[in-house]
Structures are given as structure tokens and as C-alpha cells.
Amino acid sequence: MQERPFGGTGRQVPVIGQGTWNLELAPRAQAIAALQRGLDLGLRHIDTAEMYGNGDAESLVGEAIDGRRDEVFLVSKVLPSNASKQGVRSACERSLKRLRTDRLDCYLLHWRGSYPLEETFAAFEDLQRDGKILNFGVSNFDVDDLEEAVDVLGPGRIACNQVLYHLKERAIEHAVVPWCEDNQIAVVAYSPFGQDAFPSPDSAGGRVLAALADAHGATARQIALAFLTRSNDVFAIPKASTADHTETNAGAGDIMLSDDDIIQIDKAFPRGAKPRGLPML
């Protein structure tokens, strides 16, 4: 499993992590086993949020990592509606309780809302001073949002930007990824398989992925993850609700695509024109 620096945090984090959106909908024991199998395979980055299942996903993660907390790079997110100075603290305390831990490795603003960034970030800094969060970042921020955040905080404070990124949605490559690379901010790709929109095997793009998968002794989904994480600043957090799927995701962590492989995928799934706004789910 490849690991790389996670923004300016000084932490080495695996390129493939574990997402948990809707994971609470799976049978609980099965979902917990999937997360624990991921830890066994080096998928130490576990991402969740207070919004997911109204806290049920955090509770599930808390049970899965019980007794293994020190192995995990644990990330959760606060809703914009809770992003006032006191609201952030209260939300964080609730998340910590559900996760059965005394700290988060990174805490994110889930998306921009009505509270000023100055207020939200002041709350993050207070939590950081108290040791309840070690780092903080953002999610669903476009370049103008990121620039404003850096204006508020100064450089080197934002650990990551978590954004939508998959083969059929490559908008972040136009501006967000280059900007984050220039500012030492990790990019974390959520929904890297495109929310049930992964290319079918009989599609033109699916055939390209299948041929590359055969050449690498891999699966099409592993090739997709390897492509998305080809930049040194990009990580991916696919969800898996079974141990078998977790093992498949983990297998992408040591695939090295050639320049020709990347050219083939780029042609099969062109990034398209720069959109007016940042796509998000």
C-alpha cells in the first residue's frame, strides 16, 4: 500500500482509504468486518461524518476501531448548520463520543454554509489547542473558497479538500487539483466509483479498463482508483460494505500505471470543459 504525505500535516497516509457514506445501511456485523479488514490491509484512513446516517456511521466506525484507534487516521465532518463557534464544539463532542475516541486526526467543514469561515476556523483552532482535533480541512471547496480560507488562516493550515472525483467527473483537474498541489493541500476523492455509474464492461471506456486490468493482473475498479490517485497529492476513499470489496479496493494501492496507461484512460474518459461551479453530491 503506497503512502504519501497528507498535505502539510506531516502524516503519511495510504493512498486508498475507507469511506462510510451509507455504510450504516449494510448489515452491521458485515460493515464492521469490512472496515476491520481494511485496517488489516493498511487502509488506515477512515472517513465519516456526523451527517452520515444521522450519526449511525460514526457509531459503526467507533465499534469497528475499538481497541485499534492508534492504527487509524480518523476523519469526520461537521455540517454547515453546526458550523458556528459553539456549534462546532458541540458537534465535535458528539462525534467523538460516537467514535469512542478522544481526538480526530482531521476535522472537516462538510461544505460552505451561512456561518463565516472566520467563525468556523476559530472553533477548529480552539479544538486543535485542546487536542480534540489534530488537523482540520474542508470539503466541497472550489478555488475561490480555498483562496478565501487561506486568506483567513494563512498558508499551511488547511490539511485537505475532500471533493467529488471519478472517471466520469474530472472537473477538479482543471483548477482545484493544481491549486491544492501548489498550496500543499491534500485532495481526497469521494465517490471515486461514481455512485453506481461505474463504466459497464461492454462500454468503450469499460473495454479500455478491462484491457489494462488484464495487463496489470487487476480489476477495472482497481485501475480506476490507480488513475485517480496518480497525482502525489490525491487520495481516494471508496466505500466497501463487505470484506471482499475492501480487499479489492486495497489491491489498487500498489498499482503503478505507465504513461501510456494514463494516456489511454484519459482518452477514454476525457475531463471535458471546465464547469461553472464545483460538482458535488
mmCIF file of C-alpha atoms in Angstrom:
data_model
loop_
_atom_site.group_PDB
_atom_site.id
_atom_site.type_symbol
_atom_site.label_atom_id
_atom_site.label_comp_id
_atom_site.label_asym_id
_atom_site.label_seq_id
_atom_site.Cartn_x
_atom_site.Cartn_y
_atom_site.Cartn_z
ATOM 1 C CA MET A 1 0.000 0.000 0.000
ATOM 2 C CA GLN A 2 1.530 3.278 -1.116
ATOM 3 C CA GLU A 3 1.581 6.054 1.455
ATOM 4 C CA ARG A 4 2.256 9.730 0.884
ATOM 5 C CA PRO A 5 2.295 12.994 2.870
ATOM 6 C CA PHE A 6 -1.190 14.219 3.725
ATOM 7 C CA GLY A 7 -0.950 17.906 2.873
ATOM 8 C CA GLY A 8 1.163 19.780 5.384
ATOM 9 C CA THR A 9 0.202 17.619 8.360
ATOM 10 C CA GLY A 10 3.461 15.718 8.465
ATOM 11 C CA ARG A 11 1.477 12.468 8.439
ATOM 12 C CA GLN A 12 1.966 9.647 5.963
ATOM 13 C CA VAL A 13 -1.432 8.358 4.827
ATOM 14 C CA PRO A 14 -2.296 5.458 2.475
ATOM 15 C CA VAL A 15 -3.427 6.484 -0.988
ATOM 16 C CA ILE A 16 -6.559 4.342 -0.615
ATOM 17 C CA GLY A 17 -8.751 4.816 2.425
ATOM 18 C CA GLN A 18 -12.243 3.827 3.501
ATOM 19 C CA GLY A 19 -15.374 5.901 3.006
ATOM 20 C CA THR A 20 -18.536 5.329 5.042
ATOM 21 C CA TRP A 21 -21.387 7.198 3.333
ATOM 22 C CA ASN A 22 -24.467 4.896 3.568
ATOM 23 C CA LEU A 23 -22.353 2.173 5.169
ATOM 24 C CA GLU A 24 -24.853 2.024 8.032
ATOM 25 C CA LEU A 25 -27.384 0.589 5.550
ATOM 26 C CA ALA A 26 -25.381 -2.656 5.334
ATOM 27 C CA PRO A 27 -25.739 -5.390 7.972
ATOM 28 C CA ARG A 28 -23.810 -4.023 10.957
ATOM 29 C CA ALA A 29 -21.536 -7.004 11.586
ATOM 30 C CA GLN A 30 -20.703 -7.195 7.873
ATOM 31 C CA ALA A 31 -19.864 -3.481 7.669
ATOM 32 C CA ILE A 32 -17.685 -3.641 10.777
ATOM 33 C CA ALA A 33 -15.853 -6.649 9.370
ATOM 34 C CA ALA A 34 -15.251 -4.734 6.121
ATOM 35 C CA LEU A 35 -13.690 -1.793 7.987
ATOM 36 C CA GLN A 36 -11.563 -4.050 10.147
ATOM 37 C CA ARG A 37 -10.348 -5.993 7.123
ATOM 38 C CA GLY A 38 -9.342 -2.664 5.632
ATOM 39 C CA LEU A 39 -7.219 -1.889 8.677
ATOM 40 C CA ASP A 40 -5.587 -5.298 8.347
ATOM 41 C CA LEU A 41 -4.654 -4.408 4.757
ATOM 42 C CA GLY A 42 -3.314 -0.934 5.541
ATOM 43 C CA LEU A 43 -6.389 1.164 4.709
ATOM 44 C CA ARG A 44 -5.856 3.277 7.823
ATOM 45 C CA HIS A 45 -7.609 6.416 6.566
ATOM 46 C CA ILE A 46 -11.264 6.115 7.610
ATOM 47 C CA ASP A 47 -13.598 8.962 6.643
ATOM 48 C CA THR A 48 -17.025 9.595 8.125
ATOM 49 C CA ALA A 49 -19.332 12.496 9.051
ATOM 50 C CA GLU A 50 -21.991 13.446 11.543
ATOM 51 C CA MET A 51 -24.461 13.629 8.631
ATOM 52 C CA TYR A 52 -23.997 10.004 7.564
ATOM 53 C CA GLY A 53 -26.991 8.100 8.888
ATOM 54 C CA ASN A 54 -27.552 10.877 11.432
ATOM 55 C CA GLY A 55 -24.502 9.664 13.317
ATOM 56 C CA ASP A 56 -25.054 5.939 12.762
ATOM 57 C CA ALA A 57 -21.999 5.683 10.509
ATOM 58 C CA GLU A 58 -19.802 7.267 13.196
ATOM 59 C CA SER A 59 -21.138 4.795 15.760
ATOM 60 C CA LEU A 60 -20.387 1.940 13.402
ATOM 61 C CA VAL A 61 -16.831 3.216 12.857
ATOM 62 C CA GLY A 62 -16.380 3.620 16.595
ATOM 63 C CA GLU A 63 -17.237 -0.013 17.142
ATOM 64 C CA ALA A 64 -15.006 -1.146 14.261
ATOM 65 C CA ILE A 65 -11.904 0.681 15.537
ATOM 66 C CA ASP A 66 -12.435 -0.058 19.231
ATOM 67 C CA GLY A 67 -9.069 -1.244 20.538
ATOM 68 C CA ARG A 68 -7.324 -0.218 17.297
ATOM 69 C CA ARG A 69 -7.649 3.572 17.460
ATOM 70 C CA ASP A 70 -3.917 4.229 17.209
ATOM 71 C CA GLU A 71 -3.811 2.470 13.829
ATOM 72 C CA VAL A 72 -6.329 4.845 12.275
ATOM 73 C CA PHE A 73 -6.106 8.213 10.539
ATOM 74 C CA LEU A 74 -9.633 9.186 11.544
ATOM 75 C CA VAL A 75 -11.572 11.933 9.752
ATOM 76 C CA SER A 76 -15.058 13.292 10.367
ATOM 77 C CA LYS A 77 -17.021 16.301 9.166
ATOM 78 C CA VAL A 78 -19.257 18.959 10.687
ATOM 79 C CA LEU A 79 -22.432 20.100 8.945
ATOM 80 C CA PRO A 80 -22.584 23.744 7.823
ATOM 81 C CA SER A 81 -25.670 24.189 10.003
ATOM 82 C CA ASN A 82 -23.479 23.363 13.028
ATOM 83 C CA ALA A 83 -20.528 25.500 11.929
ATOM 84 C CA SER A 84 -20.906 28.324 14.449
ATOM 85 C CA LYS A 85 -18.188 28.588 17.085
ATOM 86 C CA GLN A 86 -20.209 26.821 19.776
ATOM 87 C CA GLY A 87 -21.955 24.581 17.262
ATOM 88 C CA VAL A 88 -18.650 23.171 16.001
ATOM 89 C CA ARG A 89 -17.529 22.299 19.525
ATOM 90 C CA SER A 90 -20.819 20.615 20.387
ATOM 91 C CA ALA A 91 -20.870 18.682 17.109
ATOM 92 C CA CYS A 92 -17.288 17.557 17.604
ATOM 93 C CA GLU A 93 -18.012 16.339 21.125
ATOM 94 C CA ARG A 94 -20.944 14.292 19.842
ATOM 95 C CA SER A 95 -18.810 12.803 17.064
ATOM 96 C CA LEU A 96 -16.022 11.899 19.470
ATOM 97 C CA LYS A 97 -18.499 10.134 21.732
ATOM 98 C CA ARG A 98 -19.975 8.110 18.860
ATOM 99 C CA LEU A 99 -16.490 7.278 17.576
ATOM 100 C CA ARG A 100 -15.303 6.199 21.044
ATOM 101 C CA THR A 101 -12.198 8.349 20.863
ATOM 102 C CA ASP A 102 -10.696 11.439 22.427
ATOM 103 C CA ARG A 103 -9.449 13.001 19.183
ATOM 104 C CA LEU A 104 -9.864 13.224 15.431
ATOM 105 C CA ASP A 105 -6.853 13.218 13.142
ATOM 106 C CA CYS A 106 -8.660 15.653 10.856
ATOM 107 C CA TYR A 107 -11.978 17.515 11.107
ATOM 108 C CA LEU A 108 -13.624 18.992 8.020
ATOM 109 C CA LEU A 109 -16.293 21.560 7.233
ATOM 110 C CA HIS A 110 -18.593 19.430 5.082
ATOM 111 C CA TRP A 111 -19.466 22.297 2.719
ATOM 112 C CA ARG A 112 -19.848 26.037 2.945
ATOM 113 C CA GLY A 113 -22.904 27.405 4.700
ATOM 114 C CA SER A 114 -24.097 30.656 6.227
ATOM 115 C CA TYR A 115 -21.557 30.935 9.046
ATOM 116 C CA PRO A 116 -18.403 32.964 8.242
ATOM 117 C CA LEU A 117 -15.280 30.922 7.692
ATOM 118 C CA GLU A 118 -13.565 33.007 10.370
ATOM 119 C CA GLU A 119 -16.001 31.697 12.974
ATOM 120 C CA THR A 120 -15.765 28.066 11.923
ATOM 121 C CA PHE A 121 -11.987 28.106 11.706
ATOM 122 C CA ALA A 122 -11.712 29.822 15.094
ATOM 123 C CA ALA A 123 -13.676 26.894 16.533
ATOM 124 C CA PHE A 124 -11.381 24.428 14.759
ATOM 125 C CA GLU A 125 -8.339 26.181 16.212
ATOM 126 C CA ASP A 126 -9.815 26.012 19.719
ATOM 127 C CA LEU A 127 -10.442 22.284 19.319
ATOM 128 C CA GLN A 128 -6.914 21.840 17.995
ATOM 129 C CA ARG A 129 -5.447 23.618 21.025
ATOM 130 C CA ASP A 130 -7.488 21.321 23.257
ATOM 131 C CA GLY A 131 -6.156 18.235 21.456
ATOM 132 C CA LYS A 132 -9.598 17.150 20.311
ATOM 133 C CA ILE A 133 -8.611 17.516 16.651
ATOM 134 C CA LEU A 134 -5.062 17.276 15.361
ATOM 135 C CA ASN A 135 -5.647 18.880 11.952
ATOM 136 C CA PHE A 136 -8.548 20.411 10.050
ATOM 137 C CA GLY A 137 -9.647 20.902 6.471
ATOM 138 C CA VAL A 138 -12.584 21.460 4.161
ATOM 139 C CA SER A 139 -14.835 19.596 1.760
ATOM 140 C CA ASN A 140 -16.521 20.663 -1.480
ATOM 141 C CA PHE A 141 -14.458 23.859 -1.748
ATOM 142 C CA ASP A 142 -13.755 25.380 -5.149
ATOM 143 C CA VAL A 143 -10.671 27.505 -5.759
ATOM 144 C CA ASP A 144 -12.324 30.787 -4.761
ATOM 145 C CA ASP A 145 -13.440 29.191 -1.478
ATOM 146 C CA LEU A 146 -9.947 27.842 -0.881
ATOM 147 C CA GLU A 147 -8.400 31.232 -1.557
ATOM 148 C CA GLU A 148 -10.735 32.819 0.960
ATOM 149 C CA ALA A 149 -9.904 30.130 3.511
ATOM 150 C CA VAL A 150 -6.173 30.747 3.125
ATOM 151 C CA ASP A 151 -6.760 34.488 3.414
ATOM 152 C CA VAL A 152 -8.475 33.830 6.753
ATOM 153 C CA LEU A 153 -5.984 31.333 8.147
ATOM 154 C CA GLY A 154 -2.723 31.978 6.376
ATOM 155 C CA PRO A 155 -0.817 29.338 4.384
ATOM 156 C CA GLY A 156 -0.165 25.811 5.586
ATOM 157 C CA ARG A 157 -3.177 25.458 7.871
ATOM 158 C CA ILE A 158 -5.689 23.572 5.707
ATOM 159 C CA ALA A 159 -4.851 19.882 5.595
ATOM 160 C CA CYS A 160 -7.143 18.746 2.788
ATOM 161 C CA ASN A 161 -10.048 19.416 0.473
ATOM 162 C CA GLN A 162 -12.425 16.483 0.001
ATOM 163 C CA VAL A 163 -14.185 16.625 -3.365
ATOM 164 C CA LEU A 164 -16.176 14.580 -5.872
ATOM 165 C CA TYR A 165 -13.862 12.811 -8.316
ATOM 166 C CA HIS A 166 -14.327 9.801 -10.550
ATOM 167 C CA LEU A 167 -13.639 8.807 -14.157
ATOM 168 C CA LYS A 168 -16.778 10.483 -15.475
ATOM 169 C CA GLU A 169 -16.379 13.582 -13.303
ATOM 170 C CA ARG A 170 -12.889 15.024 -13.609
ATOM 171 C CA ALA A 171 -13.752 18.703 -13.171
ATOM 172 C CA ILE A 172 -11.363 19.171 -10.250
ATOM 173 C CA GLU A 173 -8.399 18.553 -12.553
ATOM 174 C CA HIS A 174 -8.929 21.948 -14.217
ATOM 175 C CA ALA A 175 -8.176 24.138 -11.219
ATOM 176 C CA VAL A 176 -8.751 22.532 -7.806
ATOM 177 C CA VAL A 177 -6.043 19.858 -8.015
ATOM 178 C CA PRO A 178 -3.326 22.217 -9.362
ATOM 179 C CA TRP A 179 -4.218 24.859 -6.763
ATOM 180 C CA CYS A 180 -4.083 22.338 -3.930
ATOM 181 C CA GLU A 181 -0.765 20.973 -5.201
ATOM 182 C CA ASP A 182 0.685 24.488 -5.209
ATOM 183 C CA ASN A 183 -0.554 25.114 -1.663
ATOM 184 C CA GLN A 184 0.351 21.756 -0.075
ATOM 185 C CA ILE A 185 -3.265 20.720 0.491
ATOM 186 C CA ALA A 186 -4.231 17.072 0.085
ATOM 187 C CA VAL A 187 -7.081 16.287 -2.306
ATOM 188 C CA VAL A 188 -9.366 13.475 -1.138
ATOM 189 C CA ALA A 189 -11.626 11.931 -3.786
ATOM 190 C CA TYR A 190 -15.045 10.888 -2.554
ATOM 191 C CA SER A 191 -17.398 8.622 -4.553
ATOM 192 C CA PRO A 192 -14.455 7.506 -6.739
ATOM 193 C CA PHE A 193 -16.654 4.929 -8.498
ATOM 194 C CA GLY A 194 -19.313 7.452 -9.391
ATOM 195 C CA GLN A 195 -22.333 6.437 -7.308
ATOM 196 C CA ASP A 196 -23.340 3.315 -9.253
ATOM 197 C CA ALA A 197 -22.266 4.923 -12.523
ATOM 198 C CA PHE A 198 -19.078 2.901 -12.999
ATOM 199 C CA PRO A 199 -18.440 2.151 -16.689
ATOM 200 C CA SER A 200 -20.061 -1.088 -17.805
ATOM 201 C CA PRO A 201 -17.719 -3.783 -19.178
ATOM 202 C CA ASP A 202 -19.297 -3.555 -22.642
ATOM 203 C CA SER A 203 -18.895 0.229 -22.952
ATOM 204 C CA ALA A 204 -15.948 1.731 -24.842
ATOM 205 C CA GLY A 205 -14.390 3.017 -21.649
ATOM 206 C CA GLY A 206 -15.117 -0.239 -19.865
ATOM 207 C CA ARG A 207 -13.219 -2.167 -22.511
ATOM 208 C CA VAL A 208 -10.187 0.102 -22.045
ATOM 209 C CA LEU A 209 -10.267 -0.504 -18.301
ATOM 210 C CA ALA A 210 -10.660 -4.245 -18.815
ATOM 211 C CA ALA A 211 -7.651 -4.430 -21.129
ATOM 212 C CA LEU A 212 -5.484 -2.508 -18.665
ATOM 213 C CA ALA A 213 -6.782 -4.634 -15.822
ATOM 214 C CA ASP A 214 -5.722 -7.775 -17.678
ATOM 215 C CA ALA A 215 -2.285 -6.306 -18.311
ATOM 216 C CA HIS A 216 -1.798 -5.486 -14.622
ATOM 217 C CA GLY A 217 -3.442 -8.605 -13.189
ATOM 218 C CA ALA A 218 -6.011 -6.312 -11.582
ATOM 219 C CA THR A 219 -9.684 -5.362 -11.791
ATOM 220 C CA ALA A 220 -11.234 -2.460 -13.670
ATOM 221 C CA ARG A 221 -12.082 -0.716 -10.394
ATOM 222 C CA GLN A 222 -8.512 -1.064 -9.197
ATOM 223 C CA ILE A 223 -7.274 0.528 -12.415
ATOM 224 C CA ALA A 224 -9.747 3.397 -11.918
ATOM 225 C CA LEU A 225 -8.504 4.020 -8.367
ATOM 226 C CA ALA A 226 -4.889 3.915 -9.526
ATOM 227 C CA PHE A 227 -5.677 6.518 -12.195
ATOM 228 C CA LEU A 228 -7.478 8.847 -9.789
ATOM 229 C CA THR A 229 -4.589 8.727 -7.319
ATOM 230 C CA ARG A 230 -1.826 9.139 -9.903
ATOM 231 C CA SER A 231 -1.010 12.619 -8.563
ATOM 232 C CA ASN A 232 1.167 12.747 -5.463
ATOM 233 C CA ASP A 233 -1.424 14.894 -3.682
ATOM 234 C CA VAL A 234 -4.575 12.860 -4.346
ATOM 235 C CA PHE A 235 -6.117 10.185 -2.109
ATOM 236 C CA ALA A 236 -9.321 8.162 -2.581
ATOM 237 C CA ILE A 237 -11.854 6.887 -0.052
ATOM 238 C CA PRO A 238 -14.057 4.244 -1.709
ATOM 239 C CA LYS A 239 -16.741 2.650 0.425
ATOM 240 C CA ALA A 240 -16.903 -1.118 0.823
ATOM 241 C CA SER A 241 -19.641 -2.888 2.751
ATOM 242 C CA THR A 242 -18.082 -6.359 2.537
ATOM 243 C CA ALA A 243 -14.612 -7.635 3.339
ATOM 244 C CA ASP A 244 -14.241 -8.916 -0.235
ATOM 245 C CA HIS A 245 -14.871 -5.447 -1.648
ATOM 246 C CA THR A 246 -12.428 -3.962 0.843
ATOM 247 C CA GLU A 247 -9.764 -6.389 -0.348
ATOM 248 C CA THR A 248 -10.415 -5.356 -3.960
ATOM 249 C CA ASN A 249 -10.065 -1.672 -3.082
ATOM 250 C CA ALA A 250 -6.849 -2.324 -1.178
ATOM 251 C CA GLY A 251 -5.381 -4.025 -4.230
ATOM 252 C CA ALA A 252 -5.305 -0.678 -6.028
ATOM 253 C CA GLY A 253 -2.826 0.737 -3.551
ATOM 254 C CA ASP A 254 0.287 -0.696 -5.182
ATOM 255 C CA ILE A 255 -0.619 -0.437 -8.894
ATOM 256 C CA MET A 256 1.719 1.801 -10.861
ATOM 257 C CA LEU A 257 0.261 2.903 -14.190
ATOM 258 C CA SER A 258 2.572 3.701 -17.081
ATOM 259 C CA ASP A 259 2.410 6.946 -19.042
ATOM 260 C CA ASP A 260 0.766 5.031 -21.876
ATOM 261 C CA ASP A 261 -1.838 3.566 -19.493
ATOM 262 C CA ILE A 262 -2.711 7.061 -18.312
ATOM 263 C CA ILE A 263 -2.995 8.352 -21.886
ATOM 264 C CA GLN A 264 -5.407 5.534 -22.756
ATOM 265 C CA ILE A 265 -7.639 6.243 -19.747
ATOM 266 C CA ASP A 266 -7.508 9.969 -20.400
ATOM 267 C CA LYS A 267 -8.744 9.437 -23.960
ATOM 268 C CA ALA A 268 -11.471 7.018 -22.841
ATOM 269 C CA PHE A 269 -12.727 9.374 -20.117
ATOM 270 C CA PRO A 270 -11.909 12.941 -21.201
ATOM 271 C CA ARG A 271 -12.136 15.508 -18.442
ATOM 272 C CA GLY A 272 -14.227 17.847 -20.575
ATOM 273 C CA ALA A 273 -14.585 21.608 -20.320
ATOM 274 C CA LYS A 274 -14.142 23.478 -17.081
ATOM 275 C CA PRO A 275 -17.554 23.757 -15.370
ATOM 276 C CA ARG A 276 -19.061 26.955 -13.994
ATOM 277 C CA GLY A 277 -19.154 25.530 -10.475
ATOM 278 C CA LEU A 278 -17.653 22.679 -8.496
ATOM 279 C CA PRO A 279 -19.650 19.440 -8.877
ATOM 280 C CA MET A 280 -20.690 17.829 -5.605
ATOM 281 C CA LEU A 281 -23.125 15.297 -4.202
#
